[in-house]
Amino acid sequence: MDYLAGLNPSQRAAVEQTEGPVMIVAGAGSGKTRVITYRVAHLIQKGVDPFRILVLTFTNKAAKEMRERIMKVVGGEAKNIWMGTFHSVFARILRVEAELIGYPRNFTIYDTDDSKSLLRTILKELNLDDKLYNVNHVFGRISAAKNNLISPQEYNKNDALLAEDRENGRSMLGQIYMTYAQRCYRAGAMDFDDLLFKTNVLLNKYPETLYKYQQQFRYLMVDEYQDTNFSQYLIVKRLAAVNENICVVGDDAQSIYAFRGANIQNILNFQKDYPDVKVFKLEQNYRSTKTIVKAANSIIANNKNQLEKNVFSDNEDGEKIKVARAFSDNEEGKIIAEEIVQEKSLKSLKYKDFAILYRTNAQSRAMEESLRKLGVPYKIYGGTSFYQRKEIKDLIAYFRLTYNPNDEEALKRVINYPRRGIGDTTVEKIIVAADQKQVRLWDVVANAQLFLDGRSAAAVAGFALMIQSFQAMGNSHNAFDTAMHIAQHSGILKNLYEDKSVEGLSRYENIQELLNGIKEFSEREDIEEHSLDVFLQDVALLTNDDNDKNPDADTVSLMTIHSSKGLEFPHVFIVGLEENLFPSQLSLNSRSDLEEERRLFYVAVTRAEKKLHLSYATSRYRWGTLNNCEPSRFLDELNPACLELDFKSRMPVQEEQGFGTERIAWQQKDMFSKPKPKVRKTTSILPKAHTPSAGFAPSDTSGLAVGMEVEHERFGYGEVVELEGNKQDIKATILFKELGQKQLLLKFAKLRIVQ
C-alpha cells in the first residue's frame, strides 16, 4: 500500500472510494492522472479482476501513460485492463459484435479525409454547388447529427432540421446524409462518429449485448468527463446502469470543446444523474506558481456556470505575469522571440522550456518569421500528421483494400496508382456498372470481364488478381511481411524510388519509416495478434498528439490553445490578446460562448509552470489593410497584483494602474504613444477604388450562405464569413480582399453572388 503514502488527503480519499458513483473535480495541475492510475491500481490490489475495469480517455497517449504507471504498482496485470480512447475501446467491441448490426468484422474505419472524399463524390453525383454545399460544412452537419444520435432516417423526418436547411439554401443536406450513410454501409466502413453512433445502436437494439458488457465492466472510469458529448454520455450511462460503480474525473473550468459537440452539462449535472454520488475536489495545484494560480482564479471567477472550487498552490510566489504591447503582429513576434533568447541565456534554460500559444493557426506566421530570424528552433503542433501524408495514405489504402475489398474510397485511391492503364473513364464505367446492377465496386472489379471490354477489362482483372494475392499473403503472414510484400508488388516502392527529386526522396523515406513502424509492431510482446489489419485499426484511431516522433527535441513549441490542453511548460507566451481575436468575434453572441472562450483562456494560463507572458497588438494586417485592435476584455479580468506591464519605450512614463477601470486611459495611451507604422509605396496597403465587373447587377441574396464569394459595387470582392438576424434584417459579415471585414444589411447591400 506504499503507493498511497504520496497522496494528499483529498487525492487519497478519492482513490480509496472504489464503490458507487464518484465525481472527482480536478483543478488544473492537481495530480489528476496520478489519482486515476492509483485508483485503478487500488481496485486491482483489492482483488478486482482487471478484465472487469474499463477506463476511457480522450487520447491514446493518456491511456499509454496511465497503463505504464499502473504497471509499476501491480505489474503485468495492468495489460488486462480495458483502457483506451472512446473510439478505440468501442471499435474493439464493434469488431466482435459488428455482424449484429449488419457490418463485417473487418470493417474499415474512415478518417476525416476519407469521409470528405466520399462527400465530394456524392456532391458531384448530385450536381450540387460545392461552394453552397461546402464539404467542411456538410461533414460538420453530419457529424453533429451523429453525435446527437440522429440517424439519416430521423434527420429526414425532422421538420425543424429540414426547415433550417431550407432557410440556409441547403435543402439537400438530408439526402446527402442518407446517401453518405448508404455508401459507408456498402463499403463496409464506419467513420469516427459511427464508432460511437453504432455502439449506441448496438446497446439500444440488443439488450442481451448491453447486459453482457454491463456484467463485464463492473467498474468504469472516465477521464476528461467535461469533454464528453451526448453520444459518449449515453454509452457510459448505459454501461454503468447496473452496478453504478462509475467514477468520472474532470474540470468544468477546462471544458473547451463545444465546437466538437462536447457538453459541459454532462459534468455539471452528474450529481443529478447519481444523487448518492461522492464528490471529491482536488484543489491543490502542484504545477504553477502562486502568482499564476491566483491570476487563473481571477479569470475563471467571472464565469457563472461552474462547479465551486478553490484552487490553491503551495509553490513559490514566482515572478509576476508580463504583459507586453506591440503596435503590430510582426512586432509582437519580434518581442517574443527576443524575450525567449534573453530568458534562455540568462537562466540557462532549453528551448523546449518555452511554448507560444495562440487562438488561431494563422497567428503562427509572425511568430515563425521572428523565431527564424533569430535562429531559434521551433516545432508547430497540430500540423500535418505523418499518417496524413499522401504516400502514407496511398500505401495504407492498399492495406485497407487487402482486408476489406469493399472499401470503395481505398479502391478508387489506388486502382490506378501506380499507373496501370486504368484511367478515369474506366473507373467511371465501374461506378456506373455497380450502380446499375446494385452491387459493390469490388464485385465489378473482381468480375471485370463481365462488365468491361478490351484492354481496360484486362487491366482491371490484373489489379483484382494482385489484391487477391495480397489477401492470401495477409491470411498467413505477420504485419511486416505482408506490408513489405504489398509495398513491393503494388509498385509503390519502385515508383517512389525512381523519383530522384528532393520531394521524391522524402516520400520514399516516409514509406521506409512506415515499414519500420510496422516492423516494431510485429515484434511487440504486449499484444497477441500481429496481423496487418490489427495495425490498421491502431493507425486509424491515432489522435493528433500521438504523432510526436521526438518529444525530447530541443525546440520551442508553437500551438493553438486547444492543442495545448493537457500539456505544461516552464515558460508560456499567450499572444494576440485582443477583442474579436481572443475572445473570438464568433463567441460574443451569447454568454455560454463567451464563457467557453474564458475557459480557453484559463486553460492557456494554467499551462505555465514558472512564468507567464501575455501580449497583444494595437494593430493587425488583414487583406493588406492595417486594422486597429482593442485589448482583450480578459486582460481586465486578471488580478492586477499579478501583473507586470512591460511596455518599454512604447508607454509614456506615468503610473500604470492596470486594466479594468483604466480601460479608456489605456486606449488613449495606445492611441497617442504607439509608433506609427511606416507606409510602404505599394498598392497592397493603399488599395485602389474597385471597378465593378462588366454588367454588374445585384443578385437575389435569399440563398446567400457562409463561404460564398460576392462582389460589392464599391468594396470589391469578398467572402461571406457570417450571417445573422431574421429574414427581413439579415446582417452579413463579409471579409473583403482590399478593405478587410465589414458588416452589411442584405436588404440594402446590393451584392452580386460570384458563380
Short mmCIF file of N, CA and C in Angstrom, two decimals, residues 602-706:
data_model
loop_
_atom_site.label_atom_id
_atom_site.label_comp_id
_atom_site.label_asym_id
_atom_site.label_seq_id
_atom_site.Cartn_x
_atom_site.Cartn_y
_atom_site.Cartn_z
N TYR A 602 -8.37 30.37 -19.49
CA TYR A 602 -7.97 29.72 -18.23
C TYR A 602 -7.05 28.53 -18.50
N VAL A 603 -7.42 27.72 -19.50
CA VAL A 603 -6.58 26.58 -19.87
C VAL A 603 -5.19 27.07 -20.29
N ALA A 604 -5.15 28.13 -21.10
CA ALA A 604 -3.87 28.65 -21.58
C ALA A 604 -3.00 29.11 -20.41
N VAL A 605 -3.59 29.88 -19.50
CA VAL A 605 -2.83 30.41 -18.35
C VAL A 605 -2.27 29.28 -17.49
N THR A 606 -3.07 28.24 -17.28
CA THR A 606 -2.66 27.15 -16.39
C THR A 606 -1.71 26.15 -17.04
N ARG A 607 -1.29 26.40 -18.28
CA ARG A 607 -0.23 25.57 -18.88
C ARG A 607 1.13 25.97 -18.33
N ALA A 608 1.24 27.17 -17.74
CA ALA A 608 2.53 27.73 -17.32
C ALA A 608 2.92 27.25 -15.92
N GLU A 609 4.16 26.84 -15.80
CA GLU A 609 4.67 26.39 -14.50
C GLU A 609 5.37 27.52 -13.74
N LYS A 610 6.33 28.19 -14.40
CA LYS A 610 7.19 29.17 -13.72
C LYS A 610 6.86 30.61 -14.08
N LYS A 611 6.67 30.86 -15.37
CA LYS A 611 6.48 32.24 -15.80
C LYS A 611 5.51 32.30 -16.97
N LEU A 612 4.66 33.34 -16.92
CA LEU A 612 3.65 33.54 -17.95
C LEU A 612 3.84 34.91 -18.59
N HIS A 613 3.76 34.94 -19.92
CA HIS A 613 3.88 36.17 -20.68
C HIS A 613 2.60 36.35 -21.50
N LEU A 614 2.01 37.54 -21.45
CA LEU A 614 0.83 37.86 -22.24
C LEU A 614 1.18 39.01 -23.18
N SER A 615 0.57 39.00 -24.37
CA SER A 615 0.86 40.09 -25.30
C SER A 615 -0.33 40.37 -26.19
N TYR A 616 -0.38 41.61 -26.67
CA TYR A 616 -1.40 41.99 -27.65
C TYR A 616 -0.81 43.04 -28.57
N ALA A 617 -1.42 43.18 -29.74
CA ALA A 617 -1.00 44.19 -30.71
C ALA A 617 -2.11 45.23 -30.84
N THR A 618 -1.70 46.47 -31.08
CA THR A 618 -2.70 47.53 -31.26
C THR A 618 -3.17 47.63 -32.70
N SER A 619 -2.53 46.86 -33.58
CA SER A 619 -2.98 46.81 -34.98
C SER A 619 -2.54 45.51 -35.62
N ARG A 620 -3.34 45.03 -36.56
CA ARG A 620 -3.01 43.82 -37.32
C ARG A 620 -3.40 44.03 -38.78
N TYR A 621 -2.61 43.44 -39.68
CA TYR A 621 -2.95 43.48 -41.10
C TYR A 621 -3.93 42.38 -41.43
N ARG A 622 -4.96 42.74 -42.19
CA ARG A 622 -5.89 41.75 -42.74
C ARG A 622 -6.16 42.14 -44.17
N TRP A 623 -5.86 41.25 -45.09
CA TRP A 623 -6.02 41.51 -46.52
C TRP A 623 -5.28 42.80 -46.92
N GLY A 624 -4.09 43.00 -46.37
CA GLY A 624 -3.28 44.15 -46.75
C GLY A 624 -3.69 45.45 -46.10
N THR A 625 -4.71 45.44 -45.24
CA THR A 625 -5.17 46.66 -44.59
C THR A 625 -4.84 46.59 -43.10
N LEU A 626 -4.33 47.70 -42.57
CA LEU A 626 -3.97 47.76 -41.16
C LEU A 626 -5.21 48.12 -40.35
N ASN A 627 -5.62 47.22 -39.44
CA ASN A 627 -6.81 47.45 -38.60
C ASN A 627 -6.39 47.71 -37.17
N ASN A 628 -7.02 48.69 -36.53
CA ASN A 628 -6.76 48.96 -35.12
C ASN A 628 -7.39 47.87 -34.26
N CYS A 629 -6.73 47.53 -33.16
CA CYS A 629 -7.20 46.46 -32.27
C CYS A 629 -7.37 47.00 -30.85
N GLU A 630 -8.30 46.41 -30.15
CA GLU A 630 -8.58 46.80 -28.76
C GLU A 630 -8.11 45.68 -27.84
N PRO A 631 -7.46 46.00 -26.71
CA PRO A 631 -7.01 44.94 -25.79
C PRO A 631 -8.18 44.05 -25.36
N SER A 632 -7.90 42.77 -25.16
CA SER A 632 -8.92 41.80 -24.77
C SER A 632 -9.52 42.13 -23.41
N ARG A 633 -10.83 41.89 -23.30
CA ARG A 633 -11.50 42.06 -22.01
C ARG A 633 -10.92 41.12 -20.95
N PHE A 634 -10.30 40.02 -21.40
CA PHE A 634 -9.72 39.08 -20.43
C PHE A 634 -8.57 39.70 -19.65
N LEU A 635 -7.89 40.68 -20.26
CA LEU A 635 -6.83 41.37 -19.54
C LEU A 635 -7.40 42.16 -18.37
N ASP A 636 -8.61 42.71 -18.55
CA ASP A 636 -9.27 43.44 -17.47
C ASP A 636 -9.57 42.53 -16.28
N GLU A 637 -9.81 41.24 -16.57
CA GLU A 637 -10.28 40.33 -15.53
C GLU A 637 -9.17 39.74 -14.69
N LEU A 638 -7.93 39.95 -15.11
CA LEU A 638 -6.80 39.44 -14.34
C LEU A 638 -6.58 40.27 -13.08
N ASN A 639 -6.23 39.60 -12.01
CA ASN A 639 -5.89 40.29 -10.76
C ASN A 639 -4.69 41.20 -11.03
N PRO A 640 -4.84 42.56 -10.91
CA PRO A 640 -3.74 43.47 -11.26
C PRO A 640 -2.49 43.27 -10.42
N ALA A 641 -2.65 42.69 -9.21
CA ALA A 641 -1.49 42.46 -8.35
C ALA A 641 -0.55 41.41 -8.94
N CYS A 642 -1.07 40.63 -9.92
CA CYS A 642 -0.25 39.56 -10.52
C CYS A 642 0.52 40.04 -11.75
N LEU A 643 0.30 41.29 -12.17
CA LEU A 643 0.80 41.73 -13.47
C LEU A 643 2.00 42.66 -13.38
N GLU A 644 2.84 42.55 -14.40
CA GLU A 644 3.96 43.48 -14.61
C GLU A 644 3.83 43.99 -16.05
N LEU A 645 3.61 45.29 -16.19
CA LEU A 645 3.39 45.87 -17.51
C LEU A 645 4.73 46.16 -18.16
N ASP A 646 4.99 45.48 -19.24
CA ASP A 646 6.31 45.54 -19.89
C ASP A 646 6.17 46.26 -21.23
N PHE A 647 5.95 47.60 -21.17
CA PHE A 647 5.69 48.34 -22.39
C PHE A 647 6.91 49.08 -22.90
N LYS A 648 8.01 48.97 -22.21
CA LYS A 648 9.28 49.58 -22.64
C LYS A 648 9.07 51.02 -23.10
N SER A 649 9.71 51.43 -24.17
CA SER A 649 9.65 52.82 -24.62
C SER A 649 8.32 53.17 -25.27
N ARG A 650 7.50 52.15 -25.50
CA ARG A 650 6.24 52.43 -26.18
C ARG A 650 5.21 53.07 -25.25
N MET A 651 5.43 52.99 -23.92
CA MET A 651 4.48 53.52 -22.95
C MET A 651 5.07 54.76 -22.29
N PRO A 652 4.37 55.89 -22.26
CA PRO A 652 4.87 57.06 -21.55
C PRO A 652 5.09 56.75 -20.08
N VAL A 653 6.05 57.44 -19.46
CA VAL A 653 6.35 57.22 -18.04
C VAL A 653 5.25 57.85 -17.20
N GLN A 654 4.41 57.03 -16.60
CA GLN A 654 3.37 57.51 -15.70
C GLN A 654 2.87 56.31 -14.92
N GLU A 655 2.05 56.57 -13.91
CA GLU A 655 1.58 55.48 -13.06
C GLU A 655 0.69 54.54 -13.86
N GLU A 656 0.94 53.24 -13.78
CA GLU A 656 0.16 52.25 -14.50
C GLU A 656 -0.69 51.48 -13.50
N GLN A 657 -1.99 51.69 -13.53
CA GLN A 657 -2.86 51.12 -12.51
C GLN A 657 -3.57 49.86 -12.97
N GLY A 658 -3.30 49.41 -14.18
CA GLY A 658 -3.93 48.17 -14.63
C GLY A 658 -5.01 48.44 -15.65
N PHE A 659 -5.74 47.38 -15.98
CA PHE A 659 -6.78 47.49 -16.99
C PHE A 659 -8.07 47.93 -16.28
N GLY A 660 -9.08 47.13 -16.28
CA GLY A 660 -10.29 47.43 -15.50
C GLY A 660 -10.79 48.84 -15.71
N THR A 661 -10.86 49.63 -14.61
CA THR A 661 -11.43 50.98 -14.68
C THR A 661 -10.60 51.92 -15.50
N GLU A 662 -9.37 51.55 -15.81
CA GLU A 662 -8.49 52.43 -16.56
C GLU A 662 -8.54 52.16 -18.07
N ARG A 663 -9.55 51.40 -18.53
CA ARG A 663 -9.56 50.99 -19.94
C ARG A 663 -9.47 52.19 -20.88
N ILE A 664 -10.25 53.25 -20.65
CA ILE A 664 -10.24 54.39 -21.56
C ILE A 664 -8.86 55.03 -21.59
N ALA A 665 -8.28 55.20 -20.39
CA ALA A 665 -6.95 55.80 -20.33
C ALA A 665 -5.94 54.95 -21.07
N TRP A 666 -6.06 53.60 -20.92
CA TRP A 666 -5.11 52.72 -21.61
C TRP A 666 -5.26 52.85 -23.12
N GLN A 667 -6.49 52.92 -23.58
CA GLN A 667 -6.69 53.04 -25.02
C GLN A 667 -6.16 54.37 -25.54
N GLN A 668 -6.30 55.45 -24.73
CA GLN A 668 -5.76 56.74 -25.15
C GLN A 668 -4.25 56.69 -25.23
N LYS A 669 -3.63 56.01 -24.25
CA LYS A 669 -2.17 55.87 -24.28
C LYS A 669 -1.76 55.16 -25.56
N ASP A 670 -2.50 54.08 -25.87
CA ASP A 670 -2.18 53.33 -27.10
C ASP A 670 -2.30 54.24 -28.32
N MET A 671 -3.38 55.05 -28.32
CA MET A 671 -3.67 55.86 -29.50
C MET A 671 -2.59 56.90 -29.76
N PHE A 672 -2.09 57.50 -28.68
CA PHE A 672 -1.17 58.62 -28.87
C PHE A 672 0.30 58.23 -28.75
N SER A 673 0.60 57.09 -28.12
CA SER A 673 2.00 56.79 -27.87
C SER A 673 2.60 55.76 -28.80
N LYS A 674 1.74 54.97 -29.49
CA LYS A 674 2.32 53.90 -30.31
C LYS A 674 3.03 54.49 -31.53
N PRO A 675 4.17 53.93 -31.93
CA PRO A 675 4.84 54.40 -33.13
C PRO A 675 3.96 54.17 -34.34
N LYS A 676 3.90 55.13 -35.25
CA LYS A 676 3.08 54.98 -36.44
C LYS A 676 3.78 54.05 -37.43
N PRO A 677 3.08 53.03 -37.95
CA PRO A 677 3.71 52.13 -38.91
C PRO A 677 4.08 52.87 -40.18
N LYS A 678 5.22 52.50 -40.75
CA LYS A 678 5.66 53.12 -42.00
C LYS A 678 4.78 52.61 -43.14
N VAL A 679 4.34 53.55 -43.99
CA VAL A 679 3.53 53.17 -45.15
C VAL A 679 4.46 52.95 -46.33
N ARG A 680 4.52 51.70 -46.80
CA ARG A 680 5.36 51.41 -47.95
C ARG A 680 4.69 51.90 -49.23
N LYS A 681 5.50 52.18 -50.22
CA LYS A 681 4.96 52.63 -51.50
C LYS A 681 4.53 51.43 -52.31
N THR A 682 3.41 50.84 -51.93
CA THR A 682 2.90 49.68 -52.65
C THR A 682 1.39 49.72 -52.65
N THR A 683 0.81 49.11 -53.65
CA THR A 683 -0.64 49.15 -53.78
C THR A 683 -1.33 48.20 -52.82
N SER A 684 -0.59 47.28 -52.16
CA SER A 684 -1.24 46.31 -51.28
C SER A 684 -1.76 46.96 -50.01
N ILE A 685 -1.09 48.03 -49.55
CA ILE A 685 -1.51 48.68 -48.31
C ILE A 685 -2.50 49.81 -48.60
N LEU A 686 -2.40 50.45 -49.75
CA LEU A 686 -3.33 51.50 -50.13
C LEU A 686 -4.08 51.05 -51.38
N PRO A 687 -5.13 50.24 -51.22
CA PRO A 687 -5.80 49.66 -52.39
C PRO A 687 -6.51 50.70 -53.24
N LYS A 688 -6.58 50.43 -54.52
CA LYS A 688 -7.28 51.31 -55.44
C LYS A 688 -8.79 51.11 -55.29
N ALA A 689 -9.55 52.13 -55.72
CA ALA A 689 -11.01 52.00 -55.71
C ALA A 689 -11.42 50.86 -56.64
N HIS A 690 -12.48 50.13 -56.23
CA HIS A 690 -12.91 48.98 -57.01
C HIS A 690 -13.70 49.42 -58.25
N THR A 691 -13.42 48.79 -59.37
CA THR A 691 -14.19 48.99 -60.59
C THR A 691 -15.12 47.80 -60.77
N PRO A 692 -16.45 48.04 -60.74
CA PRO A 692 -17.39 46.90 -60.84
C PRO A 692 -17.16 46.11 -62.12
N SER A 693 -17.45 44.81 -62.05
CA SER A 693 -17.32 43.95 -63.22
C SER A 693 -18.33 44.37 -64.28
N ALA A 694 -18.04 44.04 -65.54
CA ALA A 694 -18.92 44.42 -66.64
C ALA A 694 -20.32 43.86 -66.43
N GLY A 695 -21.31 44.72 -66.62
CA GLY A 695 -22.69 44.27 -66.46
C GLY A 695 -23.07 43.97 -65.03
N PHE A 696 -22.39 44.62 -64.05
CA PHE A 696 -22.67 44.37 -62.63
C PHE A 696 -24.16 44.56 -62.34
N ALA A 697 -24.76 43.57 -61.69
CA ALA A 697 -26.17 43.65 -61.29
C ALA A 697 -26.34 42.88 -59.98
N PRO A 698 -27.00 43.47 -58.97
CA PRO A 698 -27.19 42.78 -57.69
C PRO A 698 -27.95 41.47 -57.86
N SER A 699 -27.56 40.46 -57.06
CA SER A 699 -28.22 39.15 -57.11
C SER A 699 -29.32 39.06 -56.07
N ASP A 700 -30.17 38.05 -56.23
CA ASP A 700 -31.11 37.69 -55.18
C ASP A 700 -30.31 37.01 -54.07
N THR A 701 -30.25 37.62 -52.89
CA THR A 701 -29.39 37.10 -51.81
C THR A 701 -30.16 36.24 -50.81
N SER A 702 -31.37 35.81 -51.17
CA SER A 702 -32.14 34.97 -50.23
C SER A 702 -31.46 33.64 -49.97
N GLY A 703 -30.63 33.18 -50.92
CA GLY A 703 -29.93 31.91 -50.74
C GLY A 703 -28.47 32.08 -50.36
N LEU A 704 -28.09 33.30 -49.95
CA LEU A 704 -26.69 33.55 -49.59
C LEU A 704 -26.27 32.67 -48.42
N ALA A 705 -25.04 32.16 -48.46
CA ALA A 705 -24.56 31.26 -47.41
C ALA A 705 -23.11 31.58 -47.09
N VAL A 706 -22.71 31.19 -45.89
CA VAL A 706 -21.32 31.37 -45.46
C VAL A 706 -20.40 30.63 -46.42
#
